[in-house]
Amino acid sequence: MSDTAKLTLGDIQQELPVIEGTECERGIDIRQLRARTGLIAYDPGYGNTGSCESAITYIDGEKGILRYRGIPIEQFAENPNFIEVAWLLIFGDLPSEEEYHSFAAELKVHANLDEGMKHQFEGFPRSAPPMAILSAMINALSCFHPELHELEDAESVRSTTARLLSKIRTIAAYAYRHSRGLPYMYPDPKLRYVPNFLHMMFSRPYDEFLCDETVRDAVNLVLILHADHEQNCSTSTVRMVGSSHANLFASCAAGVCALWGPLHGGANVEVLRMLERIHQGKITPEEYVRLAKDKESSARLMGFGHRVYKNFDPRAKILGQMAERLLSYTGKNDPLLDIARRLEEIALEDPYFVERKLYPNVDFYSGLILRAIGIPTNMFTVMFSMGRLPGWIAHWWEQRQNGDNKIMRPRQIYTGRNQNDYVPLAKRP
Ligand code: SDX
């Protein structure tokens, strides 16, 4: 197949190089397009534009494939361990026994927040959105670690990663405790990553929350399946901010803000709202699907559709199975799961969804798992952020290591007024 693309426009004749990735994805290299033709490419939403080359995550949207450093995500479901997946994404290989235990020990050491930071939670109203607190406190963390603003080598990235990955749990848990007027529970160094988080979320001073294996595996799996997804909106935001050489804390705080949007990370909250609305009898599943198809309505079948997957989101399949397993284990019969299954059944047989290749995505079942564990809806996107943090760090570090990392600065097509003159106030109509 040709390794150049021929561009013909009027008397412009240009050959543009074509680059190819390790999974045979091909892209026209337009880095010289404007210099050689005076034209730019136009692609609002960047659905047809590659912003970088990356070796971290591979997605095949047509086949419903998702791999972290080449490993299919289905293989992490057996014994889900979020920390080793975080290491894999950031440092490129699964950790050795020594690397894993040394990193896990470092996470224990860094779980506490500086007491000065802890007091900052009191400055937020109890009704403050946890995502606002999370973004603010990740930025605030950088004030307590000025020595970690400039990261030059894998050692300093590992050290900063340990702090961010460990403390995001504590920040998330404290945001929740503050919203409920509950005392903060200090991290317990005897506990592993997820049980320690759930301890800080749900323990009482007189009554420790003990996490059992099924719940621990469910939360590890939710975090793993959210850990990275190549150039999604929030990860591209982290790369965009990081391209100005902003520090890792500031870049991840920006990623939290992008993930907050209901079309991105906030979708699992909207899925629960949709299921609750149907459960309260305000509308039947069939009527809701009709509404989601109606162009006059703003309703969408939340948790369905994806910019990249035009097949099942592989994460949705795994999370759907975990939701069934967790609910049967906890003995809870959640009517919302039945409603979700009914919506999926209707949509998968409806030409509107089939023709548009709209299938369940990662958000369709994740909220049901979190709800079964007792995580409140307003913390769902915070859980998504905890999961996505390793992906943000991995992309930030991959970009920083890339020698020709340029500050991202897209162009535009101007459609405003042509030149006109200033009119003094006294002479304006
Ligand atoms: C995440 O990028 C990532 O990787 C994101 C993510 C990650 O891990 O980071 O995977 C996480 O963000 C998952 C997506 C969560 N969002 C939702 O579940 C919200 C509901 N889904 C949609 O809003 C929508 O599907 C998007 C935003 C996810 C994707 O939209 P696209 O690909 O830009 O598609 P589109 O908006 O151009 O829609 C194409 C057609 C339109 O109809 P027509 O104009 O062709 O008639 O499909 C329709 C849309 O109206 N459509 C839907 C729909 N999604 C698209 N109709 C009803 N319900 C839906 N959910």
mmCIF file of N, CA, C and O in Angstrom, residues 189-273:
data_model
loop_
_atom_site.group_PDB
_atom_site.id
_atom_site.type_symbol
_atom_site.label_atom_id
_atom_site.label_comp_id
_atom_site.label_asym_id
_atom_site.label_seq_id
_atom_site.Cartn_x
_atom_site.Cartn_y
_atom_site.Cartn_z
ATOM 1 N N PRO A 189 -2.212 1.456 57.478
ATOM 2 C CA PRO A 189 -1.115 0.860 56.697
ATOM 3 C C PRO A 189 -1.161 -0.664 56.647
ATOM 4 O O PRO A 189 -0.496 -1.276 55.820
ATOM 5 N N LYS A 190 -2.007 -1.264 57.465
ATOM 6 C CA LYS A 190 -2.105 -2.740 57.398
ATOM 7 C C LYS A 190 -2.950 -3.166 56.194
ATOM 8 O O LYS A 190 -2.948 -4.339 55.805
ATOM 9 N N LEU A 191 -3.706 -2.227 55.634
ATOM 10 C CA LEU A 191 -4.653 -2.595 54.568
ATOM 11 C C LEU A 191 -4.080 -2.360 53.171
ATOM 12 O O LEU A 191 -3.279 -1.441 52.974
ATOM 13 N N ARG A 192 -4.513 -3.168 52.214
ATOM 14 C CA ARG A 192 -4.099 -2.978 50.805
ATOM 15 C C ARG A 192 -4.879 -1.816 50.191
ATOM 16 O O ARG A 192 -5.757 -1.240 50.845
ATOM 17 N N TYR A 193 -4.534 -1.454 48.971
ATOM 18 C CA TYR A 193 -4.996 -0.228 48.327
ATOM 19 C C TYR A 193 -6.512 -0.030 48.431
ATOM 20 O O TYR A 193 -6.983 0.955 48.998
ATOM 21 N N VAL A 194 -7.284 -0.971 47.892
ATOM 22 C CA VAL A 194 -8.746 -0.785 47.851
ATOM 23 C C VAL A 194 -9.368 -0.919 49.248
ATOM 24 O O VAL A 194 -10.149 -0.059 49.670
ATOM 25 N N PRO A 195 -9.019 -1.968 50.026
ATOM 26 C CA PRO A 195 -9.585 -2.057 51.388
ATOM 27 C C PRO A 195 -9.277 -0.816 52.232
ATOM 28 O O PRO A 195 -10.121 -0.369 53.015
ATOM 29 N N ASN A 196 -8.125 -0.197 52.021
ATOM 30 C CA ASN A 196 -7.768 1.004 52.778
ATOM 31 C C ASN A 196 -8.670 2.172 52.370
ATOM 32 O O ASN A 196 -9.152 2.930 53.203
ATOM 33 N N PHE A 197 -8.944 2.253 51.068
ATOM 34 C CA PHE A 197 -9.842 3.315 50.588
ATOM 35 C C PHE A 197 -11.235 3.130 51.199
ATOM 36 O O PHE A 197 -11.830 4.075 51.737
ATOM 37 N N LEU A 198 -11.749 1.899 51.134
ATOM 38 C CA LEU A 198 -13.105 1.644 51.656
ATOM 39 C C LEU A 198 -13.149 1.833 53.169
ATOM 40 O O LEU A 198 -14.159 2.278 53.737
ATOM 41 N N HIS A 199 -12.033 1.539 53.825
ATOM 42 C CA HIS A 199 -11.937 1.811 55.281
ATOM 43 C C HIS A 199 -12.084 3.314 55.533
ATOM 44 O O HIS A 199 -12.890 3.743 56.386
ATOM 45 N N MET A 200 -11.374 4.130 54.767
ATOM 46 C CA MET A 200 -11.450 5.592 54.966
ATOM 47 C C MET A 200 -12.834 6.130 54.596
ATOM 48 O O MET A 200 -13.296 7.122 55.146
ATOM 49 N N MET A 201 -13.502 5.415 53.675
ATOM 50 C CA MET A 201 -14.845 5.853 53.272
ATOM 51 C C MET A 201 -15.893 5.467 54.320
ATOM 52 O O MET A 201 -16.709 6.297 54.725
ATOM 53 N N PHE A 202 -15.847 4.225 54.784
ATOM 54 C CA PHE A 202 -17.016 3.696 55.503
ATOM 55 C C PHE A 202 -16.781 3.324 56.968
ATOM 56 O O PHE A 202 -17.737 3.008 57.677
ATOM 57 N N SER A 203 -15.542 3.296 57.448
ATOM 58 C CA SER A 203 -15.337 2.936 58.862
ATOM 59 C C SER A 203 -15.848 4.049 59.776
ATOM 60 O O SER A 203 -15.980 5.205 59.376
ATOM 61 N N ARG A 204 -16.142 3.659 60.983
ATOM 62 C CA ARG A 204 -16.469 4.621 62.034
ATOM 63 C C ARG A 204 -15.389 4.464 63.108
ATOM 64 O O ARG A 204 -14.819 3.378 63.247
ATOM 65 N N PRO A 205 -15.130 5.496 63.921
ATOM 66 C CA PRO A 205 -14.096 5.378 64.957
ATOM 67 C C PRO A 205 -14.311 4.156 65.859
ATOM 68 O O PRO A 205 -13.377 3.551 66.349
ATOM 69 N N TYR A 206 -15.536 3.753 65.993
ATOM 70 C CA TYR A 206 -15.836 2.644 66.925
ATOM 71 C C TYR A 206 -16.169 1.352 66.152
ATOM 72 O O TYR A 206 -16.519 0.349 66.719
ATOM 73 N N ASP A 207 -16.126 1.445 64.799
ATOM 74 C CA ASP A 207 -16.613 0.282 64.018
ATOM 75 C C ASP A 207 -15.914 0.233 62.665
ATOM 76 O O ASP A 207 -16.272 0.962 61.740
ATOM 77 N N GLU A 208 -14.859 -0.619 62.554
ATOM 78 C CA GLU A 208 -14.070 -0.619 61.320
ATOM 79 C C GLU A 208 -14.816 -1.322 60.189
ATOM 80 O O GLU A 208 -15.435 -2.366 60.393
ATOM 81 N N PHE A 209 -14.754 -0.732 58.988
ATOM 82 C CA PHE A 209 -15.363 -1.349 57.804
ATOM 83 C C PHE A 209 -14.378 -2.378 57.259
ATOM 84 O O PHE A 209 -13.257 -2.031 56.900
ATOM 85 N N LEU A 210 -14.764 -3.620 57.240
ATOM 86 C CA LEU A 210 -13.872 -4.654 56.705
ATOM 87 C C LEU A 210 -14.370 -5.080 55.338
ATOM 88 O O LEU A 210 -15.511 -5.507 55.191
ATOM 89 N N CYS A 211 -13.507 -4.919 54.346
ATOM 90 C CA CYS A 211 -13.883 -5.205 52.959
ATOM 91 C C CYS A 211 -13.651 -6.677 52.651
ATOM 92 O O CYS A 211 -12.561 -7.199 52.905
ATOM 93 N N ASP A 212 -14.680 -7.346 52.095
ATOM 94 C CA ASP A 212 -14.447 -8.768 51.768
ATOM 95 C C ASP A 212 -13.896 -8.880 50.337
ATOM 96 O O ASP A 212 -13.866 -7.904 49.592
ATOM 97 N N GLU A 213 -13.496 -10.083 49.970
ATOM 98 C CA GLU A 213 -12.768 -10.285 48.707
ATOM 99 C C GLU A 213 -13.586 -9.905 47.484
ATOM 100 O O GLU A 213 -13.083 -9.269 46.563
ATOM 101 N N THR A 214 -14.878 -10.239 47.491
ATOM 102 C CA THR A 214 -15.695 -9.953 46.298
ATOM 103 C C THR A 214 -15.798 -8.457 46.069
ATOM 104 O O THR A 214 -15.633 -7.958 44.956
ATOM 105 N N VAL A 215 -16.011 -7.699 47.151
ATOM 106 C CA VAL A 215 -16.098 -6.235 47.026
ATOM 107 C C VAL A 215 -14.732 -5.687 46.630
ATOM 108 O O VAL A 215 -14.615 -4.827 45.744
ATOM 109 N N ARG A 216 -13.662 -6.213 47.245
ATOM 110 C CA ARG A 216 -12.305 -5.756 46.890
ATOM 111 C C ARG A 216 -12.032 -5.994 45.410
ATOM 112 O O ARG A 216 -11.561 -5.110 44.695
ATOM 113 N N ASP A 217 -12.389 -7.181 44.911
ATOM 114 C CA ASP A 217 -12.167 -7.482 43.487
ATOM 115 C C ASP A 217 -13.015 -6.587 42.593
ATOM 116 O O ASP A 217 -12.561 -6.120 41.547
ATOM 117 N N ALA A 218 -14.248 -6.325 43.022
ATOM 118 C CA ALA A 218 -15.142 -5.487 42.204
ATOM 119 C C ALA A 218 -14.568 -4.082 42.057
ATOM 120 O O ALA A 218 -14.516 -3.535 40.945
ATOM 121 N N VAL A 219 -14.091 -3.509 43.145
ATOM 122 C CA VAL A 219 -13.544 -2.141 43.070
ATOM 123 C C VAL A 219 -12.229 -2.138 42.290
ATOM 124 O O VAL A 219 -12.008 -1.267 41.446
ATOM 125 N N ASN A 220 -11.371 -3.154 42.518
ATOM 126 C CA ASN A 220 -10.139 -3.233 41.710
ATOM 127 C C ASN A 220 -10.474 -3.296 40.231
ATOM 128 O O ASN A 220 -9.857 -2.623 39.404
ATOM 129 N N LEU A 221 -11.501 -4.081 39.896
ATOM 130 C CA LEU A 221 -11.865 -4.233 38.485
ATOM 131 C C LEU A 221 -12.411 -2.932 37.906
ATOM 132 O O LEU A 221 -12.039 -2.531 36.796
ATOM 133 N N VAL A 222 -13.254 -2.252 38.666
ATOM 134 C CA VAL A 222 -13.794 -0.960 38.185
ATOM 135 C C VAL A 222 -12.640 0.004 37.940
ATOM 136 O O VAL A 222 -12.568 0.654 36.890
ATOM 137 N N LEU A 223 -11.687 0.064 38.858
ATOM 138 C CA LEU A 223 -10.545 0.980 38.682
ATOM 139 C C LEU A 223 -9.699 0.565 37.480
ATOM 140 O O LEU A 223 -9.300 1.403 36.660
ATOM 141 N N ILE A 224 -9.453 -0.739 37.322
ATOM 142 C CA ILE A 224 -8.633 -1.216 36.194
ATOM 143 C C ILE A 224 -9.295 -0.868 34.866
ATOM 144 O O ILE A 224 -8.660 -0.383 33.930
ATOM 145 N N LEU A 225 -10.604 -1.113 34.773
ATOM 146 C CA LEU A 225 -11.295 -0.908 33.488
ATOM 147 C C LEU A 225 -11.426 0.568 33.139
ATOM 148 O O LEU A 225 -11.747 0.912 32.012
ATOM 149 N N HIS A 226 -11.166 1.440 34.125
ATOM 150 C CA HIS A 226 -11.197 2.889 33.839
ATOM 151 C C HIS A 226 -9.798 3.466 33.695
ATOM 152 O O HIS A 226 -9.636 4.662 33.478
ATOM 153 N N ALA A 227 -8.770 2.584 33.815
ATOM 154 C CA ALA A 227 -7.399 3.084 34.008
ATOM 155 C C ALA A 227 -6.844 3.860 32.822
ATOM 156 O O ALA A 227 -6.084 4.799 32.978
ATOM 157 N N ASP A 228 -7.181 3.458 31.617
ATOM 158 C CA ASP A 228 -6.733 4.240 30.462
ATOM 159 C C ASP A 228 -7.614 3.954 29.249
ATOM 160 O O ASP A 228 -8.265 2.915 29.192
ATOM 161 N N HIS A 229 -7.651 4.922 28.349
ATOM 162 C CA HIS A 229 -8.475 4.712 27.151
ATOM 163 C C HIS A 229 -7.971 5.569 26.012
ATOM 164 O O HIS A 229 -8.731 6.263 25.349
ATOM 165 N N GLU A 230 -6.695 5.559 25.806
ATOM 166 C CA GLU A 230 -5.922 6.333 24.827
ATOM 167 C C GLU A 230 -6.313 7.806 24.850
ATOM 168 O O GLU A 230 -6.266 8.417 25.932
ATOM 169 N N GLN A 231 -6.703 8.420 23.743
ATOM 170 C CA GLN A 231 -6.798 9.888 23.709
ATOM 171 C C GLN A 231 -8.220 10.381 23.997
ATOM 172 O O GLN A 231 -8.734 11.260 23.306
ATOM 173 N N ASN A 232 -8.864 9.841 25.033
ATOM 174 C CA ASN A 232 -10.191 10.348 25.419
ATOM 175 C C ASN A 232 -10.082 11.795 25.880
ATOM 176 O O ASN A 232 -8.990 12.329 26.044
ATOM 177 N N CYS A 233 -11.245 12.427 26.077
ATOM 178 C CA CYS A 233 -11.279 13.856 26.374
ATOM 179 C C CYS A 233 -10.386 14.235 27.553
ATOM 180 O O CYS A 233 -9.591 15.180 27.474
ATOM 181 N N SER A 234 -10.475 13.514 28.678
ATOM 182 C CA SER A 234 -9.701 13.916 29.870
ATOM 183 C C SER A 234 -8.216 13.637 29.688
ATOM 184 O O SER A 234 -7.371 14.447 30.092
ATOM 185 N N THR A 235 -7.860 12.535 29.052
ATOM 186 C CA THR A 235 -6.439 12.249 28.844
ATOM 187 C C THR A 235 -5.829 13.234 27.839
ATOM 188 O O THR A 235 -4.704 13.706 28.027
ATOM 189 N N SER A 236 -6.580 13.581 26.821
ATOM 190 C CA SER A 236 -6.085 14.600 25.879
ATOM 191 C C SER A 236 -5.921 15.938 26.585
ATOM 192 O O SER A 236 -4.992 16.695 26.299
ATOM 193 N N THR A 237 -6.790 16.210 27.560
ATOM 194 C CA THR A 237 -6.663 17.445 28.353
ATOM 195 C C THR A 237 -5.364 17.424 29.156
ATOM 196 O O THR A 237 -4.634 18.414 29.196
ATOM 197 N N VAL A 238 -5.067 16.281 29.762
ATOM 198 C CA VAL A 238 -3.828 16.153 30.538
ATOM 199 C C VAL A 238 -2.626 16.361 29.627
ATOM 200 O O VAL A 238 -1.670 17.067 29.970
ATOM 201 N N ARG A 239 -2.691 15.798 28.413
ATOM 202 C CA ARG A 239 -1.586 15.989 27.474
ATOM 203 C C ARG A 239 -1.487 17.454 27.028
ATOM 204 O O ARG A 239 -0.407 18.018 26.941
ATOM 205 N N MET A 240 -2.657 18.057 26.794
ATOM 206 C CA MET A 240 -2.668 19.455 26.347
ATOM 207 C C MET A 240 -2.021 20.338 27.427
ATOM 208 O O MET A 240 -1.111 21.121 27.166
ATOM 209 N N VAL A 241 -2.474 20.174 28.667
ATOM 210 C CA VAL A 241 -1.929 21.004 29.769
ATOM 211 C C VAL A 241 -0.453 20.655 29.987
ATOM 212 O O VAL A 241 0.405 21.531 30.136
ATOM 213 N N GLY A 242 -0.133 19.364 29.950
ATOM 214 C CA GLY A 242 1.259 18.950 30.153
ATOM 215 C C GLY A 242 2.179 19.432 29.051
ATOM 216 O O GLY A 242 3.377 19.623 29.261
ATOM 217 N N SER A 243 1.626 19.693 27.865
ATOM 218 C CA SER A 243 2.482 20.115 26.740
ATOM 219 C C SER A 243 3.060 21.513 26.975
ATOM 220 O O SER A 243 4.042 21.891 26.360
ATOM 221 N N SER A 244 2.452 22.251 27.925
ATOM 222 C CA SER A 244 3.018 23.577 28.241
ATOM 223 C C SER A 244 4.092 23.443 29.321
ATOM 224 O O SER A 244 4.588 24.442 29.833
ATOM 225 N N HIS A 245 4.389 22.182 29.694
ATOM 226 C CA HIS A 245 5.328 21.862 30.779
ATOM 227 C C HIS A 245 4.758 22.237 32.140
ATOM 228 O O HIS A 245 5.492 22.478 33.098
ATOM 229 N N ALA A 246 3.418 22.248 32.229
ATOM 230 C CA ALA A 246 2.774 22.358 33.559
ATOM 231 C C ALA A 246 3.104 21.078 34.311
ATOM 232 O O ALA A 246 3.251 20.014 33.694
ATOM 233 N N ASN A 247 3.182 21.172 35.656
ATOM 234 C CA ASN A 247 3.581 19.995 36.428
ATOM 235 C C ASN A 247 2.497 18.925 36.419
ATOM 236 O O ASN A 247 1.354 19.167 36.028
ATOM 237 N N LEU A 248 2.841 17.742 36.872
ATOM 238 C CA LEU A 248 1.940 16.587 36.804
ATOM 239 C C LEU A 248 0.679 16.807 37.641
ATOM 240 O O LEU A 248 -0.422 16.419 37.241
ATOM 241 N N PHE A 249 0.802 17.442 38.784
ATOM 242 C CA PHE A 249 -0.373 17.688 39.632
ATOM 243 C C PHE A 249 -1.389 18.572 38.892
ATOM 244 O O PHE A 249 -2.575 18.282 38.831
ATOM 245 N N ALA A 250 -0.888 19.682 38.308
ATOM 246 C CA ALA A 250 -1.777 20.625 37.607
ATOM 247 C C ALA A 250 -2.421 19.940 36.410
ATOM 248 O O ALA A 250 -3.613 20.111 36.135
ATOM 249 N N SER A 251 -1.649 19.108 35.710
ATOM 250 C CA SER A 251 -2.181 18.434 34.516
ATOM 251 C C SER A 251 -3.275 17.441 34.898
ATOM 252 O O SER A 251 -4.313 17.371 34.247
ATOM 253 N N CYS A 252 -3.068 16.701 35.986
ATOM 254 C CA CYS A 252 -4.093 15.730 36.412
ATOM 255 C C CYS A 252 -5.319 16.448 36.971
ATOM 256 O O CYS A 252 -6.453 15.998 36.780
ATOM 257 N N ALA A 253 -5.108 17.575 37.633
ATOM 258 C CA ALA A 253 -6.259 18.352 38.140
ATOM 259 C C ALA A 253 -7.126 18.814 36.967
ATOM 260 O O ALA A 253 -8.353 18.809 37.046
ATOM 261 N N ALA A 254 -6.486 19.163 35.854
ATOM 262 C CA ALA A 254 -7.239 19.562 34.650
ATOM 263 C C ALA A 254 -7.993 18.362 34.076
ATOM 264 O O ALA A 254 -9.133 18.472 33.619
ATOM 265 N N GLY A 255 -7.366 17.189 34.147
ATOM 266 C CA GLY A 255 -8.032 15.965 33.679
ATOM 267 C C GLY A 255 -9.302 15.688 34.462
ATOM 268 O O GLY A 255 -10.327 15.291 33.896
ATOM 269 N N VAL A 256 -9.264 15.966 35.785
ATOM 270 C CA VAL A 256 -10.456 15.773 36.626
ATOM 271 C C VAL A 256 -11.585 16.668 36.118
ATOM 272 O O VAL A 256 -12.733 16.234 35.981
ATOM 273 N N CYS A 257 -11.248 17.904 35.780
ATOM 274 C CA CYS A 257 -12.279 18.840 35.313
ATOM 275 C C CYS A 257 -12.893 18.371 33.995
ATOM 276 O O CYS A 257 -14.110 18.423 33.823
ATOM 277 N N ALA A 258 -12.091 17.861 33.097
ATOM 278 C CA ALA A 258 -12.630 17.364 31.811
ATOM 279 C C ALA A 258 -13.513 16.145 32.045
ATOM 280 O O ALA A 258 -14.582 15.996 31.456
ATOM 281 N N LEU A 259 -13.101 15.297 32.964
ATOM 282 C CA LEU A 259 -13.855 14.056 33.211
ATOM 283 C C LEU A 259 -15.203 14.338 33.858
ATOM 284 O O LEU A 259 -16.126 13.521 33.802
ATOM 285 N N TRP A 260 -15.344 15.491 34.471
ATOM 286 C CA TRP A 260 -16.560 15.879 35.196
ATOM 287 C C TRP A 260 -17.756 15.973 34.254
ATOM 288 O O TRP A 260 -18.909 15.776 34.634
ATOM 289 N N GLY A 261 -17.526 16.263 32.999
ATOM 290 C CA GLY A 261 -18.628 16.493 32.054
ATOM 291 C C GLY A 261 -19.530 15.284 31.872
ATOM 292 O O GLY A 261 -19.060 14.150 31.814
ATOM 293 N N PRO A 262 -20.883 15.503 31.773
ATOM 294 C CA PRO A 262 -21.820 14.376 31.671
ATOM 295 C C PRO A 262 -21.663 13.577 30.374
ATOM 296 O O PRO A 262 -22.082 12.440 30.291
ATOM 297 N N LEU A 263 -21.041 14.149 29.371
ATOM 298 C CA LEU A 263 -20.827 13.367 28.142
ATOM 299 C C LEU A 263 -19.585 12.494 28.256
ATOM 300 O O LEU A 263 -19.312 11.676 27.378
ATOM 301 N N HIS A 264 -18.832 12.670 29.322
ATOM 302 C CA HIS A 264 -17.577 11.913 29.462
ATOM 303 C C HIS A 264 -17.653 11.107 30.755
ATOM 304 O O HIS A 264 -18.395 10.155 30.849
ATOM 305 N N GLY A 265 -16.996 11.540 31.781
ATOM 306 C CA GLY A 265 -16.952 10.734 33.014
ATOM 307 C C GLY A 265 -18.230 10.822 33.814
ATOM 308 O O GLY A 265 -18.515 9.959 34.615
ATOM 309 N N GLY A 266 -19.021 11.874 33.599
ATOM 310 C CA GLY A 266 -20.236 12.042 34.402
ATOM 311 C C GLY A 266 -21.370 11.160 33.925
ATOM 312 O O GLY A 266 -22.463 11.155 34.493
ATOM 313 N N ALA A 267 -21.132 10.348 32.879
ATOM 314 C CA ALA A 267 -22.224 9.581 32.281
ATOM 315 C C ALA A 267 -22.769 8.513 33.225
ATOM 316 O O ALA A 267 -23.972 8.232 33.228
ATOM 317 N N ASN A 268 -21.891 7.920 34.073
ATOM 318 C CA ASN A 268 -22.432 6.849 34.939
ATOM 319 C C ASN A 268 -23.404 7.414 35.977
ATOM 320 O O ASN A 268 -24.308 6.706 36.430
ATOM 321 N N VAL A 269 -23.255 8.680 36.307
ATOM 322 C CA VAL A 269 -24.245 9.323 37.196
ATOM 323 C C VAL A 269 -25.566 9.474 36.441
ATOM 324 O O VAL A 269 -26.646 9.158 36.951
ATOM 325 N N GLU A 270 -25.466 9.890 35.181
ATOM 326 C CA GLU A 270 -26.686 10.072 34.363
ATOM 327 C C GLU A 270 -27.367 8.726 34.100
ATOM 328 O O GLU A 270 -28.589 8.644 34.007
ATOM 329 N N VAL A 271 -26.577 7.654 34.009
ATOM 330 C CA VAL A 271 -27.186 6.320 33.814
ATOM 331 C C VAL A 271 -28.062 5.983 35.013
ATOM 332 O O VAL A 271 -29.215 5.567 34.876
ATOM 333 N N LEU A 272 -27.526 6.222 36.214
ATOM 334 C CA LEU A 272 -28.314 5.913 37.437
ATOM 335 C C LEU A 272 -29.576 6.772 37.500
ATOM 336 O O LEU A 272 -30.672 6.281 37.812
ATOM 337 N N ARG A 273 -29.441 8.037 37.129
ATOM 338 C CA ARG A 273 -30.610 8.940 37.137
ATOM 339 C C ARG A 273 -31.675 8.398 36.171
ATOM 340 O O ARG A 273 -32.868 8.351 36.486
#
